[in-house]
Short mmCIF file of C-alpha atoms and ligand atoms in Angstrom, two decimals:
data_model
loop_
_atom_site.label_atom_id
_atom_site.label_comp_id
_atom_site.label_asym_id
_atom_site.label_seq_id
_atom_site.Cartn_x
_atom_site.Cartn_y
_atom_site.Cartn_z
CA UNK A 1 140.86 60.49 122.69
CA UNK A 2 137.95 62.25 124.29
CA UNK A 3 135.32 59.94 125.75
CA UNK A 4 131.83 60.94 124.81
CA UNK A 5 128.81 59.05 126.04
CA UNK A 6 125.35 59.81 124.71
CA UNK A 7 122.57 59.26 127.23
CA UNK A 8 120.88 56.52 125.22
CA UNK A 9 123.98 54.72 123.98
CA UNK A 10 126.40 54.63 126.89
CA UNK A 11 128.31 51.68 125.43
CA UNK A 12 129.33 53.40 122.22
CA UNK A 13 130.65 56.95 122.45
CA UNK A 14 130.28 57.57 118.72
CA UNK A 15 126.58 56.70 118.65
CA UNK A 16 123.72 59.18 118.61
CA UNK A 17 120.51 58.64 120.60
CA UNK A 18 118.33 55.81 119.35
CA UNK A 19 115.47 57.78 117.81
CA UNK A 20 117.68 60.52 116.37
CA UNK A 21 116.44 62.00 113.08
CA UNK A 22 118.98 62.28 110.30
CA UNK A 23 117.66 64.46 107.57
CA UNK A 24 118.27 66.85 104.79
CA UNK A 25 116.53 70.15 104.03
CA UNK A 26 115.32 72.14 101.03
CA UNK A 27 113.01 75.08 100.25
CA UNK A 28 110.34 75.33 97.56
CA UNK A 29 111.74 78.35 95.69
CA UNK A 30 115.22 76.88 95.70
CA UNK A 31 114.42 73.51 94.15
CA UNK A 32 110.90 73.19 92.73
CA UNK A 33 110.84 75.56 89.74
CA UNK A 34 107.62 76.73 87.98
CA UNK A 35 106.79 78.97 90.89
CA UNK A 36 104.89 82.29 90.96
CA UNK A 37 106.17 84.39 93.83
CA UNK A 38 108.45 87.40 94.32
CA UNK A 39 111.47 85.33 93.25
CA UNK A 40 110.10 84.39 89.81
CA UNK A 41 111.47 87.54 88.13
CA UNK A 42 114.44 87.98 90.45
CA UNK A 43 117.82 87.68 88.75
CA UNK A 44 120.65 86.53 91.01
CA UNK A 45 124.21 87.88 90.92
CA UNK A 46 125.28 84.96 88.70
CA UNK A 47 122.46 85.70 86.24
CA UNK A 48 120.41 82.70 87.42
CA UNK A 49 116.70 82.59 88.20
CA UNK A 50 114.55 80.12 90.12
CA UNK A 51 112.24 79.48 87.16
CA UNK A 52 113.31 75.88 86.62
CA UNK A 53 115.72 75.40 89.55
CA UNK A 54 116.11 71.62 90.12
CA UNK A 55 112.63 70.97 88.68
CA UNK A 56 111.77 69.09 91.84
CA UNK A 57 108.17 70.09 91.19
CA UNK A 58 108.15 67.27 88.65
CA UNK A 59 110.98 65.15 90.05
CA UNK A 60 110.08 64.87 93.72
CA UNK A 61 109.67 61.15 93.49
CA UNK A 62 113.17 60.76 92.03
CA UNK A 63 114.46 63.02 94.85
CA UNK A 64 112.81 60.70 97.39
CA UNK A 65 114.60 57.73 95.77
CA UNK A 66 117.87 59.61 96.26
CA UNK A 67 117.00 60.21 99.91
CA UNK A 68 116.44 56.47 100.24
CA UNK A 69 119.94 55.91 98.88
CA UNK A 70 121.32 58.44 101.34
CA UNK A 71 119.64 56.61 104.19
CA UNK A 72 118.08 59.68 105.81
CA UNK A 73 115.02 59.12 107.97
CA UNK A 74 113.60 62.63 107.81
CA UNK A 75 113.15 65.43 105.27
CA UNK A 76 112.54 69.10 105.99
CA UNK A 77 110.83 70.80 103.06
CA UNK A 78 108.21 73.38 102.23
CA UNK A 79 104.74 73.66 100.84
CA UNK A 80 104.53 76.74 98.61
CA UNK A 81 101.72 79.03 99.72
CA UNK A 82 101.51 80.74 96.31
CA UNK A 83 100.60 77.44 94.65
CA UNK A 84 97.75 76.74 97.01
CA UNK A 85 95.91 80.05 97.29
CA UNK A 86 95.44 82.37 94.36
CA UNK A 87 93.63 85.03 96.39
CA UNK A 88 93.16 85.87 100.06
CA UNK A 89 90.93 83.37 101.84
CA UNK A 90 90.50 81.31 98.65
CA UNK A 91 89.95 77.56 98.82
CA UNK A 92 93.13 75.53 98.40
CA UNK A 93 94.00 74.50 94.86
CA UNK A 94 93.06 70.82 94.67
CA UNK A 95 95.65 69.67 92.13
CA UNK A 96 98.54 71.36 93.87
CA UNK A 97 97.41 69.99 97.18
CA UNK A 98 97.22 66.47 95.81
CA UNK A 99 100.74 66.75 94.45
CA UNK A 100 102.06 67.69 97.91
CA UNK A 101 100.00 64.94 99.55
CA UNK A 102 101.48 62.44 97.12
CA UNK A 103 104.95 63.71 98.02
CA UNK A 104 104.26 63.34 101.75
CA UNK A 105 102.76 59.86 101.33
CA UNK A 106 105.74 58.72 99.28
CA UNK A 107 108.12 60.05 101.92
CA UNK A 108 106.27 58.22 104.67
CA UNK A 109 106.16 55.03 102.60
CA UNK A 110 109.96 55.30 102.25
CA UNK A 111 110.32 55.61 106.04
CA UNK A 112 111.25 59.29 105.81
CA UNK A 113 109.51 61.48 108.36
CA UNK A 114 108.41 64.85 106.96
CA UNK A 115 109.12 68.14 108.71
CA UNK A 116 106.97 70.75 107.01
CA UNK A 117 108.00 74.39 106.57
CA UNK A 118 105.15 76.84 106.06
CA UNK A 119 107.09 80.00 105.22
CA UNK A 120 110.57 80.09 103.73
CA UNK A 121 111.38 83.54 102.29
CA UNK A 122 108.45 83.67 99.83
CA UNK A 123 104.85 84.88 99.62
CA UNK A 124 102.08 84.75 97.02
CA UNK A 125 102.00 87.82 94.74
CA UNK A 126 98.76 89.01 96.34
CA UNK A 127 100.48 89.13 99.75
CA UNK A 128 103.43 91.11 98.39
CA UNK A 129 101.01 93.48 96.64
CA UNK A 130 99.75 94.70 100.03
CA UNK A 131 103.21 95.08 101.57
CA UNK A 132 103.94 91.48 102.53
CA UNK A 133 104.56 90.98 106.25
CA UNK A 134 104.84 94.71 106.91
CA UNK A 135 101.03 94.65 106.67
CA UNK A 136 99.27 93.19 109.70
CA UNK A 137 96.48 91.89 107.42
CA UNK A 138 98.92 89.24 106.21
CA UNK A 139 98.58 87.52 109.59
CA UNK A 140 94.88 86.72 109.06
CA UNK A 141 95.51 85.60 105.47
CA UNK A 142 98.30 83.29 106.61
CA UNK A 143 96.22 81.81 109.43
CA UNK A 144 93.39 81.09 107.02
CA UNK A 145 95.88 79.26 104.80
CA UNK A 146 97.32 77.32 107.75
CA UNK A 147 93.88 76.33 109.00
CA UNK A 148 92.88 75.00 105.57
CA UNK A 149 96.19 73.23 105.07
CA UNK A 150 96.12 71.59 108.48
CA UNK A 151 92.67 70.23 107.73
CA UNK A 152 93.60 69.10 104.22
CA UNK A 153 96.69 67.19 105.36
CA UNK A 154 94.57 65.11 107.73
CA UNK A 155 97.12 64.35 110.39
CA UNK A 156 99.94 63.38 108.03
CA UNK A 157 102.42 65.83 109.57
CA UNK A 158 103.81 65.73 113.08
CA UNK A 159 106.74 68.15 112.77
CA UNK A 160 105.79 71.71 111.79
CA UNK A 161 108.14 74.58 111.14
CA UNK A 162 106.07 77.76 110.84
CA UNK A 163 108.74 80.29 109.80
CA UNK A 164 112.20 79.68 108.47
CA UNK A 165 114.76 82.26 109.62
CA UNK A 166 112.45 85.26 110.03
CA UNK A 167 115.59 87.24 110.99
CA UNK A 168 117.36 86.50 107.69
CA UNK A 169 114.21 87.19 105.69
CA UNK A 170 113.44 90.53 107.33
CA UNK A 171 117.10 91.57 107.30
CA UNK A 172 117.75 90.83 103.65
CA UNK A 173 114.40 92.13 102.42
CA UNK A 174 114.28 95.35 104.51
CA UNK A 175 117.79 96.19 105.73
CA UNK A 176 120.38 94.87 103.29
CA UNK A 177 118.30 94.79 100.12
CA UNK A 178 119.43 91.32 98.99
CA UNK A 179 115.94 89.74 98.87
CA UNK A 180 112.83 91.17 97.23
CA UNK A 181 111.45 93.81 97.81
CA UNK A 182 115.13 94.85 98.14
CA UNK A 183 114.58 97.68 100.64
CA UNK A 184 117.59 99.15 102.43
CA UNK A 185 117.86 100.28 106.02
CA UNK A 186 114.11 100.29 106.72
CA UNK A 187 114.53 99.36 110.36
CA UNK A 188 110.89 100.03 111.25
CA UNK A 189 109.80 97.61 108.49
CA UNK A 190 112.25 95.00 109.75
CA UNK A 191 110.74 95.28 113.22
CA UNK A 192 107.19 95.18 111.93
CA UNK A 193 107.83 92.05 109.89
CA UNK A 194 109.31 90.27 112.90
CA UNK A 195 106.43 91.37 115.12
CA UNK A 196 103.79 90.22 112.64
CA UNK A 197 105.48 86.90 111.96
CA UNK A 198 105.85 86.27 115.69
CA UNK A 199 102.11 86.85 116.19
CA UNK A 200 101.34 84.61 113.23
CA UNK A 201 103.60 81.88 114.67
CA UNK A 202 101.83 81.97 118.01
CA UNK A 203 98.37 81.70 116.45
CA UNK A 204 99.37 79.18 113.78
CA UNK A 205 100.81 77.01 116.51
CA UNK A 206 97.47 76.99 118.30
CA UNK A 207 95.66 76.04 115.08
CA UNK A 208 98.10 73.24 114.33
CA UNK A 209 97.87 71.80 117.80
CA UNK A 210 94.12 72.08 118.22
CA UNK A 211 92.73 71.59 114.73
CA UNK A 212 94.88 68.95 113.09
CA UNK A 213 93.87 65.31 113.26
CA UNK A 214 96.13 63.80 115.86
CA UNK A 215 97.09 67.36 116.83
CA UNK A 216 98.14 66.28 120.30
CA UNK A 217 101.19 64.74 118.62
CA UNK A 218 101.99 67.85 116.59
CA UNK A 219 105.26 69.59 117.36
CA UNK A 220 105.67 73.19 116.31
CA UNK A 221 108.62 75.54 116.18
CA UNK A 222 110.35 78.17 114.08
CA UNK A 223 113.78 77.71 112.57
CA UNK A 224 116.00 80.41 114.03
CA UNK A 225 119.21 81.18 112.27
CA UNK A 226 121.91 81.73 114.87
CA UNK A 227 125.02 83.58 113.78
CA UNK A 228 127.70 84.62 116.23
CA UNK A 229 128.83 88.22 115.73
CA UNK A 230 132.27 89.09 117.02
CA UNK A 231 134.90 91.80 116.56
CA UNK A 232 138.05 90.59 114.80
CA UNK A 233 140.17 92.58 117.26
CA UNK A 234 138.90 92.23 120.77
CA UNK A 235 139.90 95.77 121.67
CA UNK A 236 138.40 97.55 118.71
CA UNK A 237 135.47 99.46 120.26
CA UNK A 238 133.67 100.22 116.99
CA UNK A 239 133.80 96.66 115.72
CA UNK A 240 132.64 95.45 119.10
CA UNK A 241 129.76 97.87 118.97
CA UNK A 242 128.80 96.73 115.45
CA UNK A 243 128.91 93.09 116.56
CA UNK A 244 126.82 93.87 119.63
CA UNK A 245 124.23 95.75 117.54
CA UNK A 246 123.95 92.80 115.13
CA UNK A 247 123.63 90.34 117.99
CA UNK A 248 120.93 92.45 119.58
CA UNK A 249 118.93 92.94 116.35
CA UNK A 250 119.18 89.50 114.76
CA UNK A 251 119.51 87.19 117.75
CA UNK A 252 118.09 88.75 120.89
CA UNK A 253 115.28 90.91 119.49
CA UNK A 254 114.06 88.12 117.19
CA UNK A 255 114.22 85.37 119.83
CA UNK A 256 112.39 87.60 122.31
CA UNK A 257 109.69 88.37 119.74
CA UNK A 258 109.04 84.69 119.00
CA UNK A 259 109.77 83.15 122.37
CA UNK A 260 109.15 85.90 124.92
CA UNK A 261 106.35 86.01 127.53
CA UNK A 262 103.20 84.12 126.48
CA UNK A 263 104.76 83.24 123.14
CA UNK A 264 107.12 80.92 124.95
CA UNK A 265 104.31 78.36 125.03
CA UNK A 266 103.64 78.58 121.30
CA UNK A 267 106.68 76.46 120.47
CA UNK A 268 107.11 72.84 121.45
CA UNK A 269 110.62 72.71 120.00
CA UNK A 270 113.35 75.01 118.77
CA UNK A 271 114.67 74.73 115.25
CA UNK A 272 118.22 75.95 115.00
CA UNK A 273 119.90 76.80 111.70
CA UNK A 274 123.58 77.03 112.40
CA UNK A 275 126.32 77.91 109.94
CA UNK A 276 128.97 79.85 111.86
CA UNK A 277 130.05 83.37 112.63
CA UNK A 278 130.70 86.82 111.25
CA UNK A 279 133.64 88.86 112.50
CA UNK A 280 133.92 92.59 111.90
CA UNK A 281 137.09 94.44 110.99
CA UNK A 282 136.92 98.21 110.40
CA UNK A 283 133.13 97.88 110.14
CA UNK A 284 133.27 95.24 107.38
CA UNK A 285 131.82 91.79 107.79
CA UNK A 286 134.73 89.47 107.07
CA UNK A 287 132.81 86.81 105.17
CA UNK A 288 132.63 85.64 101.55
CA UNK A 289 128.87 86.34 101.43
CA UNK A 290 129.66 90.05 101.86
CA UNK A 291 132.19 89.98 99.05
CA UNK A 292 135.42 89.36 101.00
CA UNK A 293 137.59 86.99 98.91
CA UNK A 294 138.10 83.58 100.57
CA UNK A 295 141.84 83.86 99.84
CA UNK A 296 142.18 87.16 101.72
CA UNK A 297 140.20 85.77 104.64
CA UNK A 298 142.57 82.83 104.76
CA UNK A 299 145.46 85.28 105.22
CA UNK A 300 143.64 86.56 108.29
CA UNK A 301 143.52 83.00 109.58
CA UNK A 302 139.77 82.61 108.95
CA UNK A 303 138.34 79.25 107.91
CA UNK A 304 135.37 79.98 105.65
CA UNK A 305 133.19 78.12 103.21
CA UNK A 306 131.87 80.19 100.31
CA UNK A 307 129.48 82.01 102.70
CA UNK A 308 130.58 82.56 106.31
CA UNK A 309 133.34 81.77 108.78
CA UNK A 310 133.10 78.25 110.18
CA UNK A 311 132.84 78.11 113.93
CA UNK A 312 132.01 74.57 115.12
CA UNK A 313 133.04 75.51 118.69
CA UNK A 314 130.04 77.83 118.72
CA UNK A 315 127.53 75.06 118.13
CA UNK A 316 127.89 73.61 121.62
CA UNK A 317 127.67 77.09 123.11
CA UNK A 318 124.43 78.01 121.36
CA UNK A 319 122.86 74.60 122.02
CA UNK A 320 123.60 74.88 125.73
CA UNK A 321 122.27 78.44 125.82
CA UNK A 322 119.00 77.53 124.08
CA UNK A 323 118.49 74.49 126.28
CA UNK A 324 119.01 76.48 129.48
CA UNK A 325 116.86 79.38 128.38
CA UNK A 326 113.86 77.53 126.93
CA UNK A 327 114.05 73.93 128.14
CA UNK A 328 112.61 72.62 124.88
CA UNK A 329 113.81 69.88 122.54
CA UNK A 330 116.01 71.18 119.73
CA UNK A 331 116.30 70.15 116.10
CA UNK A 332 119.21 71.40 114.04
CA UNK A 333 116.99 72.30 111.13
CA UNK A 334 119.93 73.38 108.93
CA UNK A 335 123.66 73.08 108.83
CA UNK A 336 125.81 72.85 105.74
CA UNK A 337 128.77 74.27 103.87
CA UNK A 338 129.05 75.63 100.33
CA UNK A 339 132.28 74.75 98.59
CA UNK A 340 133.61 72.88 95.59
CA UNK A 341 136.12 71.31 97.97
CA UNK A 342 134.43 68.16 99.25
CA UNK A 343 137.22 67.37 101.71
CA UNK A 344 136.68 70.75 103.33
CA UNK A 345 132.94 70.10 103.56
CA UNK A 346 133.44 66.70 105.13
CA UNK A 347 135.82 68.14 107.72
CA UNK A 348 133.32 70.87 108.48
CA UNK A 349 130.51 68.35 108.91
CA UNK A 350 132.56 66.13 111.22
CA UNK A 351 133.66 69.09 113.32
CA UNK A 352 130.10 70.27 113.76
CA UNK A 353 128.71 66.80 114.44
CA UNK A 354 131.47 66.29 116.99
CA UNK A 355 130.37 69.47 118.76
CA UNK A 356 126.76 68.29 118.56
CA UNK A 357 127.64 64.93 120.04
CA UNK A 358 129.45 66.55 122.95
CA UNK A 359 126.45 68.78 123.64
CA UNK A 360 124.13 65.76 123.65
CA UNK A 361 126.50 63.95 125.99
CA UNK A 362 126.27 66.93 128.33
CA UNK A 363 122.51 66.64 128.39
CA UNK A 364 121.25 68.92 125.63
CA UNK A 365 118.10 67.40 124.16
CA UNK A 366 118.79 67.49 120.41
CA UNK A 367 116.44 65.26 118.44
CA UNK A 368 117.60 65.62 114.87
CA UNK A 369 120.00 67.10 112.34
CA UNK A 370 119.13 68.24 108.80
CA UNK A 371 121.90 68.80 106.31
CA UNK A 372 121.47 71.80 104.06
CA UNK A 373 120.92 70.73 101.37
CA UNK A 374 119.77 67.64 99.49
CA UNK A 375 120.67 69.23 96.14
CA UNK A 376 122.82 71.99 94.74
CA UNK A 377 120.14 74.60 94.18
CA UNK A 378 119.10 78.23 93.69
CA UNK A 379 120.83 79.99 96.56
CA UNK A 380 118.69 83.15 96.56
CA UNK A 381 120.67 86.31 95.64
CA UNK A 382 123.72 84.18 94.70
CA UNK A 383 121.92 81.90 92.26
CA UNK A 384 123.61 78.62 91.41
CA UNK A 385 127.13 79.66 92.41
CA UNK A 386 127.00 78.20 95.95
CA UNK A 387 127.26 74.44 96.11
CA UNK A 388 125.52 73.17 99.24
CA UNK A 389 124.22 69.84 97.90
CA UNK A 390 124.77 66.30 99.07
CA UNK A 391 123.95 65.65 95.43
CA UNK A 392 125.09 67.77 92.52
CA UNK A 393 122.72 68.81 89.76
CA UNK A 394 124.02 69.38 86.24
CA UNK A 395 122.24 72.64 85.44
CA UNK A 396 123.70 72.70 81.92
CA UNK A 397 121.91 69.50 81.00
CA UNK A 398 118.17 70.09 80.44
CA UNK A 399 117.45 66.72 82.07
CA UNK A 400 119.00 68.12 85.30
CA UNK A 401 120.65 64.84 86.30
CA UNK A 402 121.53 64.38 89.96
CA UNK A 403 124.78 62.72 91.07
CA UNK A 404 125.86 61.68 94.54
CA UNK A 405 128.82 63.74 95.80
CA UNK A 406 131.56 62.43 98.11
CA UNK A 407 129.91 64.32 100.97
CA UNK A 408 126.65 62.51 100.21
CA UNK A 409 128.48 59.18 100.59
CA UNK A 410 130.08 60.31 103.85
CA UNK A 411 126.80 61.60 105.27
CA UNK A 412 125.04 58.42 104.26
CA UNK A 413 127.48 56.33 106.34
CA UNK A 414 126.78 58.51 109.37
CA UNK A 415 123.00 58.35 108.92
CA UNK A 416 123.00 54.57 108.48
CA UNK A 417 125.30 53.94 111.43
CA UNK A 418 123.62 56.62 113.58
CA UNK A 419 127.19 57.28 114.68
CA UNK A 420 130.26 59.28 113.78
C1 LIG B 1 119.71 79.49 105.18
C2 LIG B 1 118.41 79.41 104.41
C3 LIG B 1 118.45 78.42 103.28
C4 LIG B 1 119.77 78.49 102.54
C5 LIG B 1 120.91 78.31 103.51
C6 LIG B 1 122.26 78.30 102.85
O1 LIG B 1 119.84 80.74 105.73
O2 LIG B 1 117.35 79.07 105.27
O3 LIG B 1 117.36 78.66 102.42
O4 LIG B 1 119.85 79.71 101.89
O5 LIG B 1 120.87 79.35 104.43
#
């Protein structure tokens, strides 16, 4: 057996560092319901909408009880901008704010440290009406919101995630057409969105760190989705070119925009969302999320969940790369697998946590891991067909009961033991 020693727990190779955060992650549109943003009228491929979702808007306290049963000590979740401001530069809606403050206070009372996400694939209608993030005016509107929110939360939040996966958002909304406004191949819009969000991140970071009570403690970062892009056949020049173009556009260009030059100092940590890789064969992305049947992919020797190819070996590689390049602490702000096969999901989790543990043992400063997701939920363009939850939700029952899944039990053991 391999011997792995974490810096803080040299006696026990299966242990994680002492103050490691074990969490789970969600997004407002995917779980809350009763939301008014660009997703409200969006109908997913399975016919589902986000209108009720998991009704966490009303059931957040029950969800926190479930987190207590899981034994997590952190929760990454969003505050929905469209609930708090009904017009540009408007005062924050008092009732909505109080509901979120109650949620945060209950989390803290349960010993669960909040990590707050400010933007996760959704905007208020009045932002979308002026072109969303393609319009540079959105930056000022967002900063006004952040400034007011930071003040209103009065030092309750230490971990701030400004933007979740700007690459995925801009790609699906402006290149692939999967997210509203469903534009296709508008490369200049993709680039504009990334540029504007990167500027907003830099300035929001300054506001958070200088204007929040206890701001000197505040830690700020984006959550960058990292996908490896490879050619299925190493010697296929066109597939290699496609993979290289994707890597350049979604990894390099986006990281440079958010972390290049003076922006490097805007982040105090890096959030990494890691799921796996995409391999190209005759120009097609060989993944279930692009329509390739899991069964056919299996014949190619690919191990996939219901979304992408699993590639736990890549996790150590990307962690080491990010550590060397930026020398900042890292949180794995999302990792998870969608499948009805719980044994598969558990294997996937253990493989990835094993890779994470080896990276930590080699000196990579990873401070936390957030499983995507607490609940089965509204998975954007795919609706309710992708099962990512540690808990299942019975969407056929109007009471939306939650039930612990086998993976939830397995994850709970890991969180409680702080060890594999
Ligand atoms: C990430 C998103 C998250 C969810 C998971 C499966 O890209 O941030 O909302 O869709 O993938």
